[in-house]
Amino acid sequence: MIQALILIAAALVHSLALAADPAPNRATADNGMALLQRVAQTAMTLSYSGVFVYRSGEREETSRIARLVVDGQELERIEVLDGSAREVIRDGKEVKCFLPGENRVIVERPAGVRGFPALLPVDLAGLEQNYAVRIGRLERVADTNCQALVLEPRDALRYGHQLWIEPNSGLLLKAGLVNKQGQVLESFTFTQFSIGSTFARQQLTPSAESQSGRVQQVQSSEPRPGEMKWVIEKLPAGFRVNKVMMRRAVKPAAASVTPNTQDVVHFVISDGLAAVSVFIEAAAANKPNEAITTAGAMNFYQRQIGDHRAIVMGEVPLVTVKLIGDAIERR
Amino acid sequence: MSDRDLDRLLVERVQRGDKQAFGLLVTKYQRKLARLVSRLIWNSSDVEDVVQESFIRAYRALPDFRNDSAFYTWLYRIGVNSAKDWLVSNRARISATSAVDIEDVENYEIAEHHRDNDTPEEVLMSKQIAATVNAAVADLPEDMRMAVSLREIDGLSYEEIAEAMNTPVGTVRSRIFRAREAIAIKLRPLVSAGADKRW
Amino acid sequence: MNNKLSALLDAEHAGNDLDSVCLALSDVQLRSDWADYLLIGDALRAETKLGFDISAEVMAALENEPTVLAPRLLTTPPDAPQTRWFRQMTALAASLAGVLLVAWVTLTFSANETVAPTIQIASAVPIVQPATELTSTTSDKLPDHLQDYIVAHQAHSSAGTLAGGSRNVRAVSATRGVP
């Protein structure tokens, strides 16, 4: 899902690049791209608050979002309204997940990883080998006429994406991840949306309850020369390794911080839209050799390789995580 | 109005929050779905589970249902998919790259591999219902029998039946209704045994 | 009412018959008549599974389901000036990634909930071999570090998706076309 939205961003670049030299059969796809561009235009520099419903598999939750963009700096807080209090704050690239029910705060701070917009010249042609971009019809969503847009997978190794865009504002009102049978695996829909930074600033600060959790902070960086002992070469069609990182726990600054000193290898694999992560950690072989888990749109595959355990996850069909997991080899 | 239009109206009602209207669709399609699923899954109690699961999935997915497709076509996909998921989690066989490819499931189905996997009790029940209905139909006055047969067996619209029988549409409507009531009276003692399964 | 019900079954009902039938659905007898009429049709067409009825179970299960509703959207006109499009994309991607990140993590692995059933593969079998035997079990909540991995997966896949490089050659040969 996230990848779909990223792709939208990428698609925009693509449409501009193609504008200079359009191939005749690209008309539909390019119209789709133009529409996506509009979505993106609306979203940038946009401060807003709203409520959205997220459905994944059989579950459904409602969350409140407040997002403030000032001088290109973004600050965003999402608070889950159902069940136990949980929230995420995104401050630039840093993501903090507060899970007060578990007394935990997960901090993910990418380092040495290039972000937008430097990465933007992308391999969109590759994407179109994996997905067909198609403009759908006007459909009513949330009592509003929306333009449907479909990114249809060309094989069974990835899911499709459906987007509903309000044509006047370019607002993305709804997005869904669909399997080959047309079943929606995951979707989100805004039920309330107010544009502008009119919300109270407290909406951007974590609740006191959330802040008391023990902090687990991890820094990711490029592997040192000779450090990488793993390789994934025989990937399923259309997928490639985009990035390899070492995840290192940030040394505890206070006693309350749980140290997790083990370094973990993290591969990021993508087909241009769907992303799959592979984590390889040192682990004793005390679990089943292989295990497959499905949770909503996401599939997991765990595989014991000697004294290491590989965990493969992504919003892709089960067969894809398994194929990727089975392609892991020691260098 | 076509049958499909009616389904669409029912779906819209459900989408507007009328949960009960979904019951009409469940009752309408449960056996059709059960017949589909039973071509893929052998055990009849498993078939029940899968059909039930399919309807619950359908209900949950209803906000995403696009009215440009027929409800049953959509439900059919969910049914096949639920059956497929059941087969995966209950481990029939997982085949390599195509895993449990939907096409395989459907080819299998098209291949007329229909197996009568009902329990003897279920087969008996089906036979008794069929016999009761057929006997009741045979007892109907000719005009009612003709009207209900043209509707249920030949699938004619009321207007077509009116033309065929050379009577007003209103008469057709009432003949069909009275035929159903007459048959239902004979059927009720038989189905009352399973009344607890009924919504 | 039953004549309306009969006509409704054939989609031959009058204007507001659907409304009146739906409003009367709390009536068990009416629901039973609907079922009878449908059953008669199936019997006349010599269909099988005539005794099959799971409607009570389904409707009971739906009691616990949230009512499905098409949500209503409240919008106000945009007040922000538009800037360079690639920056706009960034915002879109980042904001929605955030939305989905929290939703996903919390939905899937919130405290005291179990994740979906896990299929354990009893023995490592090459995937090309169709006879892989799987056994199904239910796993407990995933351990903390897996939760961390999910956060990392989501946080990094946005940038990762766009990491440059030439197209994957394998994609050309192995990607199957859409029928």
XYZ file of C-alpha atoms in Angstrom:
709
model
C 0.000 0.000 0.000
C 2.602 2.469 1.010
C 4.572 1.413 -1.959
C 1.595 2.110 -4.160
C 1.519 5.628 -2.964
C 5.193 6.049 -3.383
C 4.750 4.737 -6.835
C 2.196 7.360 -7.505
C 4.877 9.825 -6.724
C 7.270 8.023 -8.970
C 4.684 7.790 -11.683
C 4.448 11.525 -11.750
C 8.060 11.857 -12.576
C 7.619 9.343 -15.237
C 4.733 11.118 -16.884
C 6.744 14.289 -17.123
C 9.686 12.485 -18.577
C 7.455 10.924 -21.185
C 5.710 14.123 -22.069
C 8.549 15.111 -24.347
C 8.448 11.896 -26.335
C 5.126 10.182 -25.973
C 4.580 6.804 -27.543
C 1.111 6.442 -29.068
C 0.039 3.487 -26.948
C 0.850 5.263 -23.766
C -2.120 7.568 -23.831
C -4.138 5.814 -21.147
C -1.270 5.227 -18.829
C -0.163 8.813 -19.214
C -3.630 10.093 -18.451
C -3.411 8.033 -15.322
C -0.066 9.574 -14.553
C -1.451 13.057 -15.084
C -4.200 12.318 -12.658
C -1.737 11.033 -10.155
C 0.272 14.160 -10.544
C -2.738 16.102 -9.512
C -3.139 13.987 -6.421
C 0.416 14.717 -5.502
C 0.047 18.426 -6.101
C -2.776 18.551 -3.646
C -0.903 16.645 -1.046
C 2.321 18.631 -1.005
C 2.635 21.495 1.431
C -0.742 20.501 2.614
C -1.508 20.725 6.247
C -4.600 18.886 7.234
C -6.386 16.953 9.868
C -8.864 14.185 9.441
C -10.183 10.798 10.348
C -9.653 7.710 8.286
C -10.766 4.123 8.409
C -8.184 1.497 7.698
C -9.173 -2.039 6.901
C -6.787 -4.910 6.742
C -8.057 -8.408 6.261
C -10.831 -8.759 8.733
C -9.833 -5.887 10.928
C -10.896 -2.314 10.896
C -9.699 0.662 12.847
C -10.374 4.333 12.862
C -7.558 6.816 13.361
C -7.131 10.533 13.591
C -4.398 12.278 11.687
C -2.971 15.767 12.022
C -0.316 16.871 9.617
C 1.537 20.143 9.518
C 3.920 21.223 6.794
C 5.925 24.374 7.382
C 8.695 25.385 4.983
C 8.842 21.878 3.589
C 9.288 20.367 7.050
C 6.631 17.876 7.902
C 5.326 16.897 11.257
C 2.584 14.380 11.502
C 0.794 12.516 14.215
C -1.585 9.649 13.875
C -3.570 8.403 16.759
C -5.595 5.227 16.747
C -9.047 5.842 18.145
C -10.144 2.241 18.664
C -8.786 -0.238 21.156
C -5.696 0.551 23.164
C -4.086 3.962 22.649
C -1.397 3.826 20.008
C 0.180 6.538 17.974
C 2.857 7.323 15.434
C 4.725 10.546 15.025
C 6.645 11.223 11.890
C 9.079 14.081 12.111
C 10.879 14.403 8.813
C 12.371 11.002 8.155
C 12.247 9.815 11.734
C 9.339 7.619 12.662
C 8.315 6.970 16.249
C 5.730 4.357 17.082
C 4.282 4.656 20.551
C 2.758 1.466 21.863
C 1.801 2.363 25.452
C -0.102 -0.896 25.871
C 3.240 -2.635 25.519
C 5.165 0.148 27.196
C 7.273 0.490 24.089
C 8.427 3.229 21.762
C 9.979 2.141 18.482
C 12.177 4.731 16.853
C 13.270 4.170 13.298
C 15.857 6.619 12.131
C 17.176 5.978 8.642
C 20.738 7.152 8.217
C 22.888 7.062 5.139
C 19.784 6.421 3.115
C 18.976 8.925 0.494
C 15.486 10.281 0.602
C 13.343 12.381 -1.655
C 13.833 14.059 -3.982
C 17.332 12.857 -4.795
C 16.061 9.383 -5.554
C 13.401 10.454 -7.904
C 14.725 9.572 -11.343
C 13.323 6.107 -11.227
C 12.943 3.004 -13.211
C 9.332 3.354 -14.168
C 9.606 1.336 -17.338
C 10.347 -1.638 -15.125
C 7.237 -0.902 -13.192
C 5.095 -0.999 -16.262
C 6.409 -4.422 -17.074
C 4.937 -5.552 -13.820
C 1.737 -3.510 -13.753
C -0.732 -2.080 -16.241
C -1.912 1.429 -15.381
C -5.534 1.958 -16.259
C -7.999 4.749 -15.695
C -11.273 3.464 -14.343
C -14.626 5.088 -14.425
C -16.090 7.782 -12.258
C -17.393 6.156 -9.143
C -19.012 7.388 -6.036
C -16.891 7.109 -2.962
C -17.763 8.767 0.297
C -20.664 10.476 -1.402
C -18.342 12.121 -3.907
C -17.731 11.314 -7.545
C -14.224 9.989 -7.802
C -11.982 8.961 -10.628
C -10.896 5.382 -10.195
C -7.395 4.399 -11.164
C -6.141 0.860 -11.307
C -2.617 -0.497 -11.265
C -3.137 -4.033 -12.399
C -0.489 -6.692 -11.826
C 0.684 -8.584 -14.864
C 1.298 -11.829 -12.972
C 0.514 -13.618 -9.736
C 3.642 -12.416 -7.940
C 2.190 -9.089 -6.846
C -1.079 -7.451 -5.884
C -3.057 -4.789 -7.690
C -3.806 -1.296 -6.477
C -7.011 0.675 -6.734
C -7.179 4.381 -6.110
C -10.127 6.742 -5.991
C -9.372 10.363 -6.591
C -11.681 13.309 -6.216
C -11.040 15.080 -9.527
C -11.541 18.676 -8.446
C -9.218 18.747 -5.513
C -7.062 15.788 -6.481
C -7.671 14.298 -3.068
C -7.064 10.590 -2.758
C -10.176 9.539 -0.917
C -9.687 5.845 -0.919
C -7.065 3.286 -1.801
C -7.202 -0.463 -1.880
C -4.809 -3.345 -2.334
C -6.432 -6.150 -4.305
C -5.495 -9.709 -5.000
C -5.900 -11.448 -8.312
C -9.464 -12.399 -7.480
C -10.417 -8.797 -6.967
C -10.684 -9.218 -3.243
C -9.655 -6.131 -1.328
C -6.962 -7.097 1.157
C -6.321 -3.717 2.607
C -7.904 -0.329 2.194
C -8.082 3.060 3.717
C -10.799 5.626 3.386
C -10.994 9.103 4.763
C -14.288 9.760 6.493
C -13.484 13.312 7.550
C -10.961 15.646 6.126
C -10.243 19.257 6.898
C -7.587 21.071 4.956
C -5.438 23.707 6.597
C -3.496 23.968 9.833
C -6.533 24.907 11.817
C -6.152 22.129 14.348
C -4.741 22.615 17.815
C -0.976 22.122 18.070
C -1.422 19.632 20.891
C -2.683 17.275 18.255
C 0.910 16.908 17.111
C 2.454 16.005 20.448
C 2.380 12.522 21.850
C 0.221 11.871 24.846
C 1.918 11.685 28.234
C 1.002 8.051 28.483
C 2.810 7.253 25.269
C 6.023 8.972 26.259
C 6.693 6.767 29.254
C 7.457 3.646 27.206
C 10.918 2.142 26.923
C 12.604 3.380 23.788
C 14.083 1.060 21.215
C 16.064 2.964 18.700
C 17.739 1.519 15.682
C 20.000 3.159 13.187
C 20.416 1.751 9.715
C 23.513 2.251 7.652
C 25.357 0.826 4.687
C 27.300 -2.346 5.441
C 31.032 -1.957 6.008
C 33.252 -3.487 3.322
C 33.394 -7.249 3.759
C 30.683 -7.204 6.350
C 27.902 -8.518 4.162
C 27.747 -12.305 4.348
C 24.458 -12.791 2.529
C 23.284 -12.512 -1.007
C 19.895 -12.805 -2.723
C 20.226 -13.320 -6.431
C 17.563 -15.604 -7.815
C 14.657 -13.288 -7.176
C 11.131 -13.737 -8.558
C 10.397 -12.022 -11.862
C 10.418 -8.265 -11.742
C 11.950 -7.963 -8.283
C 15.380 -6.675 -7.471
C 17.366 -5.715 -4.415
C 17.202 -1.955 -3.999
C 19.109 -1.518 -0.810
C 21.083 -3.436 1.751
C 21.554 -2.091 5.245
C 22.902 -3.090 8.592
C 20.565 -2.334 11.449
C 22.442 -1.451 14.590
C 20.831 -0.745 17.908
C 21.682 2.697 19.220
C 23.579 2.226 22.478
C 21.424 2.841 25.483
C 21.661 6.326 26.890
C 19.631 5.484 29.951
C 18.944 2.389 31.956
C 15.381 2.307 30.761
C 16.458 1.621 27.231
C 16.479 -1.993 26.223
C 19.697 -2.830 24.479
C 19.481 -4.998 21.437
C 23.039 -5.162 20.354
C 22.605 -7.708 17.636
C 23.249 -6.394 14.157
C 20.666 -7.387 11.623
C 20.939 -7.403 7.858
C 18.082 -5.686 6.069
C 17.495 -6.116 2.327
C 14.885 -3.944 0.669
C 13.562 -5.627 -2.469
C 11.074 -4.127 -4.874
C 9.382 -4.562 -8.215
C 9.019 -0.805 -8.539
C 5.849 -0.741 -6.515
C 5.559 -3.552 -4.021
C 8.332 -3.735 -1.455
C 9.606 -6.788 0.362
C 11.987 -6.632 3.286
C 14.350 -9.412 4.262
C 15.852 -9.378 7.750
C 18.593 -11.819 8.668
C 19.420 -12.188 12.342
C 21.550 -14.581 14.345
C 19.188 -17.106 15.890
C 19.427 -20.574 17.327
C 17.540 -23.217 15.387
C 14.865 -23.802 18.023
C 11.827 -22.981 15.892
C 10.281 -24.745 12.919
C 12.583 -24.599 9.949
C 10.084 -22.651 7.922
C 6.897 -20.798 8.741
C 4.460 -18.761 6.730
C 2.158 -16.202 8.296
C -0.463 -14.021 6.717
C -1.669 -10.839 8.357
C -4.012 -8.753 6.287
C -2.319 -7.826 3.058
C 1.090 -8.772 4.352
C 2.724 -12.138 4.111
C 5.640 -13.361 6.207
C 8.022 -16.178 5.601
C 10.596 -17.279 8.118
C 13.391 -19.624 7.294
C 16.162 -20.989 9.448
C 19.536 -21.023 7.692
C 22.020 -22.664 10.023
C 22.591 -20.334 12.974
C 20.643 -17.530 11.340
C 17.009 -16.849 10.781
C 15.663 -14.976 7.768
C 12.376 -13.117 8.042
C 10.803 -12.045 4.766
C 7.814 -9.703 4.748
C 5.917 -7.655 2.265
C 2.580 -6.697 0.793
C 2.916 -9.361 -1.853
C 1.382 -12.813 -2.295
C 2.609 -15.662 -0.182
C 4.381 -17.317 -3.056
C 6.513 -14.220 -3.576
C 7.812 -14.022 -0.017
C 8.588 -17.717 -0.161
C 10.452 -17.451 -3.437
C 12.478 -14.549 -2.105
C 13.186 -16.288 1.180
C 14.355 -19.388 -0.597
C 16.709 -17.326 -2.741
C 18.764 -16.204 0.263
C 22.285 -17.619 0.166
C 25.446 -17.280 2.155
C 28.093 -15.501 0.232
C -36.115 -4.581 -13.438
C -33.723 -7.474 -13.754
C -32.677 -9.827 -11.021
C -29.318 -8.146 -11.085
C -30.930 -4.757 -10.534
C -32.752 -6.159 -7.555
C -29.505 -7.425 -6.083
C -27.997 -4.017 -6.635
C -30.837 -2.379 -4.742
C -30.397 -4.844 -1.911
C -26.677 -4.216 -1.822
C -27.283 -0.488 -1.708
C -29.592 -0.960 1.212
C -26.935 -2.908 3.046
C -24.382 -0.247 2.201
C -26.676 2.298 3.754
C -26.645 0.316 6.966
C -29.558 -2.114 6.524
C -27.931 -5.287 7.768
C -31.150 -7.282 7.518
C -31.331 -6.762 3.783
C -28.162 -8.804 3.548
C -30.150 -11.731 4.907
C -32.258 -11.738 1.759
C -29.093 -12.119 -0.299
C -27.726 -14.840 1.969
C -30.919 -16.837 1.701
C -31.040 -16.269 -2.014
C -27.503 -17.364 -2.818
C -26.478 -19.772 -0.080
C -27.301 -22.962 -1.956
C -25.830 -21.734 -5.201
C -22.642 -20.888 -3.364
C -22.726 -24.196 -1.503
C -22.936 -26.062 -4.800
C -19.966 -24.109 -6.078
C -17.887 -24.653 -2.968
C -18.767 -28.333 -2.752
C -17.081 -28.884 -6.077
C -13.856 -27.768 -4.456
C -14.194 -29.083 -0.933
C -15.200 -32.583 -0.128
C -16.540 -32.586 3.379
C -20.014 -31.124 3.698
C -19.492 -29.544 7.100
C -16.399 -27.843 5.706
C -18.548 -26.620 2.842
C -20.872 -25.035 5.383
C -17.962 -23.314 7.077
C -16.578 -21.994 3.834
C -19.928 -20.735 2.575
C -20.514 -19.022 5.879
C -17.069 -17.492 5.774
C -17.710 -16.329 2.219
C -20.835 -14.441 3.198
C -19.107 -12.833 6.149
C -16.218 -11.799 3.945
C -18.673 -10.473 1.413
C -20.431 -8.438 4.056
C -17.166 -6.970 5.260
C -16.076 -6.192 1.741
C -19.391 -4.715 0.754
C -18.224 -1.101 1.116
C -15.780 -1.959 -1.650
C -18.320 -3.680 -3.851
C -18.593 -1.929 -7.164
C -22.068 -1.912 -8.491
C -20.871 -2.227 -12.052
C -20.482 -5.950 -11.555
C -23.216 -8.390 -10.665
C -23.477 -9.259 -7.004
C -23.364 -12.987 -7.614
C -20.320 -12.724 -9.858
C -18.593 -10.881 -7.081
C -19.828 -13.298 -4.442
C -18.713 -16.190 -6.629
C -15.145 -14.852 -6.622
C -15.231 -14.540 -2.869
C -16.614 -18.054 -2.589
C -13.917 -19.539 -4.798
C -11.313 -17.591 -2.947
C -12.547 -18.641 0.454
C -12.523 -22.238 -0.703
C -9.019 -21.770 -1.981
C -7.888 -20.262 1.299
C -9.477 -23.111 3.126
C -7.624 -25.574 0.950
C -4.362 -23.787 1.653
C -4.785 -23.615 5.378
C -6.042 -27.154 5.593
C -3.284 -28.198 3.413
C -4.458 -29.983 0.462
C -1.436 -29.384 -1.730
C 0.520 -26.262 -2.357
C 2.028 -26.255 -5.772
C 5.125 -24.316 -6.435
C 5.174 -21.071 -8.307
C 1.489 -20.932 -9.006
C 0.833 -21.880 -5.386
C -2.894 -22.374 -5.381
C -3.692 -20.762 -8.602
C -7.270 -19.757 -8.990
C -7.345 -20.947 -12.556
C -6.509 -24.443 -11.468
C -9.389 -24.393 -9.078
C -11.761 -23.212 -11.722
C -10.538 -25.528 -14.422
C -11.063 -28.285 -12.002
C -14.552 -27.086 -11.519
C -15.295 -26.721 -15.208
C -13.976 -30.224 -15.721
C -17.268 -31.463 -14.284
C -15.527 -33.165 -11.458
C -18.642 -32.782 -9.500
C -18.751 -35.160 -6.639
C -21.833 -35.778 -4.655
C -20.308 -35.235 -1.275
C -23.502 -34.776 0.689
C -24.089 -36.966 3.689
C -26.832 -39.592 3.358
C -29.043 -37.424 5.560
C -28.518 -34.459 3.283
C -29.231 -36.492 0.187
C -32.408 -37.802 1.804
C -33.452 -34.283 2.782
C -32.923 -33.050 -0.755
C -34.947 -35.926 -2.139
C -37.788 -35.361 0.290
C -37.937 -31.648 -0.479
C -37.860 -32.284 -4.214
C -40.560 -34.957 -3.951
C -42.773 -32.756 -1.789
C -42.453 -29.776 -4.099
C -43.061 -31.833 -7.200
C -46.100 -33.500 -5.678
C -47.455 -30.129 -4.592
C -46.924 -28.698 -8.057
C -48.718 -31.659 -9.594
C -51.698 -30.908 -7.366
C -51.891 -27.282 -8.480
C -54.557 -26.070 -10.868
C -53.241 -25.996 -14.397
C -52.967 -22.177 -14.684
C -50.972 -21.876 -11.466
C -48.743 -24.804 -12.324
C -48.065 -23.353 -15.738
C -47.297 -19.883 -14.384
C -44.912 -21.042 -11.689
C -43.157 -23.462 -14.041
C -42.656 -20.858 -16.728
C -41.203 -18.589 -14.093
C -39.022 -20.989 -12.134
C -37.995 -23.524 -14.721
C -38.025 -21.503 -17.912
C -37.068 -18.232 -16.274
C -39.614 -16.135 -18.143
C -40.531 -12.669 -16.945
C -44.062 -11.938 -15.803
C -44.648 -10.100 -19.049
C -43.491 -13.038 -21.136
C -45.646 -15.395 -19.110
C -48.614 -13.069 -19.531
C -48.085 -13.166 -23.257
C -47.652 -16.933 -23.331
C -50.743 -17.509 -21.207
C -52.690 -14.692 -22.755
C -53.603 -13.120 -19.436
C -52.809 -9.789 -17.728
C -49.499 -9.430 -15.860
C -51.384 -8.861 -12.617
C -52.965 -12.275 -12.967
C -49.585 -13.868 -13.568
C -48.233 -12.204 -10.441
C -51.078 -13.500 -8.378
C -50.985 -17.021 -9.855
C -47.324 -17.353 -9.115
C -47.807 -16.084 -5.600
C -50.716 -18.428 -4.940
C -48.788 -21.335 -6.415
C -45.877 -20.642 -4.101
C -48.118 -20.362 -1.080
C -49.826 -23.643 -1.943
C -46.495 -25.430 -2.330
C -45.064 -23.793 0.772
C -47.905 -25.127 2.909
C -46.911 -28.677 1.966
C -43.245 -27.880 2.412
C -43.435 -26.325 5.868
C -43.747 -29.513 7.940
C -40.649 -30.802 6.224
C -38.477 -27.716 6.622
C -39.679 -26.907 10.131
C -37.302 -29.587 11.398
C -34.404 -27.455 10.250
C -36.022 -24.174 11.261
C -33.230 -23.400 13.719
C -30.814 -23.118 10.815
C -33.002 -20.476 9.290
C -32.513 -16.793 9.683
C -47.150 -8.639 2.158
C -46.446 -12.147 0.856
C -47.606 -11.302 -2.637
C -45.081 -8.471 -2.579
C -42.461 -10.896 -1.359
C -43.224 -13.284 -4.188
C -42.982 -10.535 -6.788
C -39.794 -9.210 -5.204
C -38.190 -12.621 -5.534
C -38.797 -12.426 -9.277
C -37.643 -8.797 -9.413
C -41.162 -7.990 -10.582
C -42.119 -5.882 -7.606
C -43.704 -2.467 -7.640
C -41.929 0.785 -6.720
C -41.665 0.685 -2.962
C -42.260 -3.009 -2.344
C -38.597 -3.481 -1.595
C -38.765 -0.873 1.125
C -41.840 -2.352 2.719
C -40.427 -5.879 2.595
C -37.106 -4.764 4.061
C -38.844 -2.863 6.812
C -40.765 -5.992 7.720
C -37.719 -8.262 7.923
C -37.906 -8.457 11.681
C -40.838 -10.788 11.031
C -39.516 -14.340 11.261
C -42.454 -15.713 9.278
C -41.776 -13.340 6.413
C -38.127 -14.384 6.292
C -39.166 -18.012 6.396
C -41.575 -17.477 3.510
C -38.789 -15.864 1.491
C -36.671 -18.939 2.165
C -39.537 -21.270 1.236
C -40.180 -19.520 -2.058
C -36.523 -19.696 -2.965
C -36.365 -23.332 -1.987
C -39.365 -24.129 -4.178
C -37.563 -22.585 -7.140
C -34.441 -24.652 -6.514
C -36.474 -27.831 -6.121
C -38.332 -27.180 -9.373
C -35.036 -26.728 -11.154
C -33.887 -30.056 -9.695
C -30.965 -28.489 -7.918
C -29.005 -30.294 -5.224
C -28.252 -29.274 -1.636
C -31.855 -28.402 -0.953
C -31.407 -28.949 2.773
C -28.498 -26.563 2.953
C -29.210 -23.571 5.160
C -26.656 -21.487 6.991
C -28.575 -18.225 6.950
C -29.174 -18.186 10.708
C -25.510 -18.719 11.440
C -24.385 -16.060 8.998
C -26.821 -13.482 10.247
C -25.935 -14.270 13.857
C -22.260 -13.813 13.029
C -23.021 -10.497 11.389
C -24.589 -9.274 14.596
C -21.091 -8.702 15.870
C -19.922 -6.998 12.712
C -19.783 -3.236 12.447
C -22.516 -2.020 10.174
C -21.127 -1.295 6.759
C -21.638 2.224 5.606
C -20.334 4.342 2.809
C -18.436 7.004 4.735
C -19.165 10.631 4.239
C -16.401 13.022 3.390
C -16.041 16.500 4.755
C -13.850 18.667 2.598
C -12.815 22.261 2.599
C -11.007 23.914 -0.292
C -7.223 23.707 -0.299
C -5.529 26.758 1.136
C -1.950 25.898 0.367
C -0.082 27.288 -2.619
C 1.298 24.692 -4.992
C 4.986 24.259 -5.372
C 7.212 22.036 -7.402
C 5.513 18.842 -8.200
C 8.201 16.493 -7.005
C 8.050 17.995 -3.580
C 4.345 17.511 -3.654
C 4.788 13.887 -4.382
C 7.105 13.561 -1.494
C 4.492 14.878 0.820
C 1.865 12.588 -0.524
C 4.020 9.557 -0.259
C 5.285 10.400 3.159
C 1.933 11.280 4.597
C 0.165 8.253 3.301
C 3.034 6.023 4.226
C 2.640 7.360 7.718
C -1.035 6.736 7.716
C -0.610 3.209 6.626
C 2.371 2.577 8.772
C 0.578 3.263 11.990
C -2.541 1.581 10.870
C -0.727 -1.495 9.780
C 1.484 -1.909 12.756
C -1.198 -1.284 15.265
C -3.817 -3.304 13.525
C -1.740 -6.276 12.896
C 0.294 -6.567 15.996
C -1.447 -4.663 18.705
C -1.038 -5.927 22.205
C -2.795 -9.067 23.369
C -3.964 -10.025 19.953
C -2.936 -12.987 17.976
C -1.899 -12.791 14.405
C -3.417 -14.821 11.642
C -2.886 -18.560 11.672
C 0.588 -19.548 10.818
C 1.299 -22.282 8.392
C 4.375 -24.166 9.394
C 6.227 -25.998 6.763
C 7.200 -29.272 8.287
C 10.212 -29.810 6.147
C 12.131 -27.705 3.743
C 11.049 -28.670 0.271
C 12.040 -26.832 -2.867
C 9.198 -24.665 -4.000
C 9.150 -26.229 -7.430
C 8.028 -29.448 -5.851
C 4.257 -29.410 -5.718
C 3.886 -31.782 -2.815
C 5.062 -29.512 -0.018
C 3.281 -30.647 3.107
C 2.086 -27.881 5.331
C 0.544 -28.051 8.742
C -1.513 -25.249 10.124
C -1.042 -23.811 13.578
C -1.970 -20.618 15.290
C 0.897 -18.476 16.403
C 1.023 -16.129 19.359
C 1.653 -12.468 18.937
C 4.834 -11.909 17.001
C 7.835 -11.083 19.156
C 8.808 -7.453 19.704
C 11.687 -7.524 17.306
C 9.388 -8.557 14.477
C 7.268 -5.565 15.252
C 10.413 -3.465 14.922
C 11.088 -5.103 11.594
C 7.682 -4.173 10.342
C 8.296 -0.567 11.258
C 11.641 -0.747 9.479
C 10.085 -2.390 6.458
C 7.541 0.364 6.119
C 9.950 3.164 6.889
C 12.500 2.023 4.330
C 10.381 0.732 1.545
C 9.328 4.219 0.522
C 12.832 5.293 -0.325
C 13.759 1.820 -1.454
C 11.065 1.695 -4.045
C 12.575 4.623 -5.760
C 16.197 3.641 -5.563
C 17.489 4.004 -9.074
C 19.221 1.470 -11.217
C 18.527 -0.229 -14.454
C 15.500 -2.335 -14.940
C 15.615 -5.881 -13.899
C 16.421 -7.919 -16.948
C 14.675 -10.935 -15.528
C 11.458 -9.032 -15.530
C 11.444 -8.976 -19.289
C 11.753 -12.685 -19.737
C 9.808 -13.986 -16.818
C 6.922 -11.606 -16.502
C 3.806 -13.164 -17.810
C 1.358 -11.037 -19.720
C -2.149 -10.272 -18.651
C -4.707 -12.341 -20.550
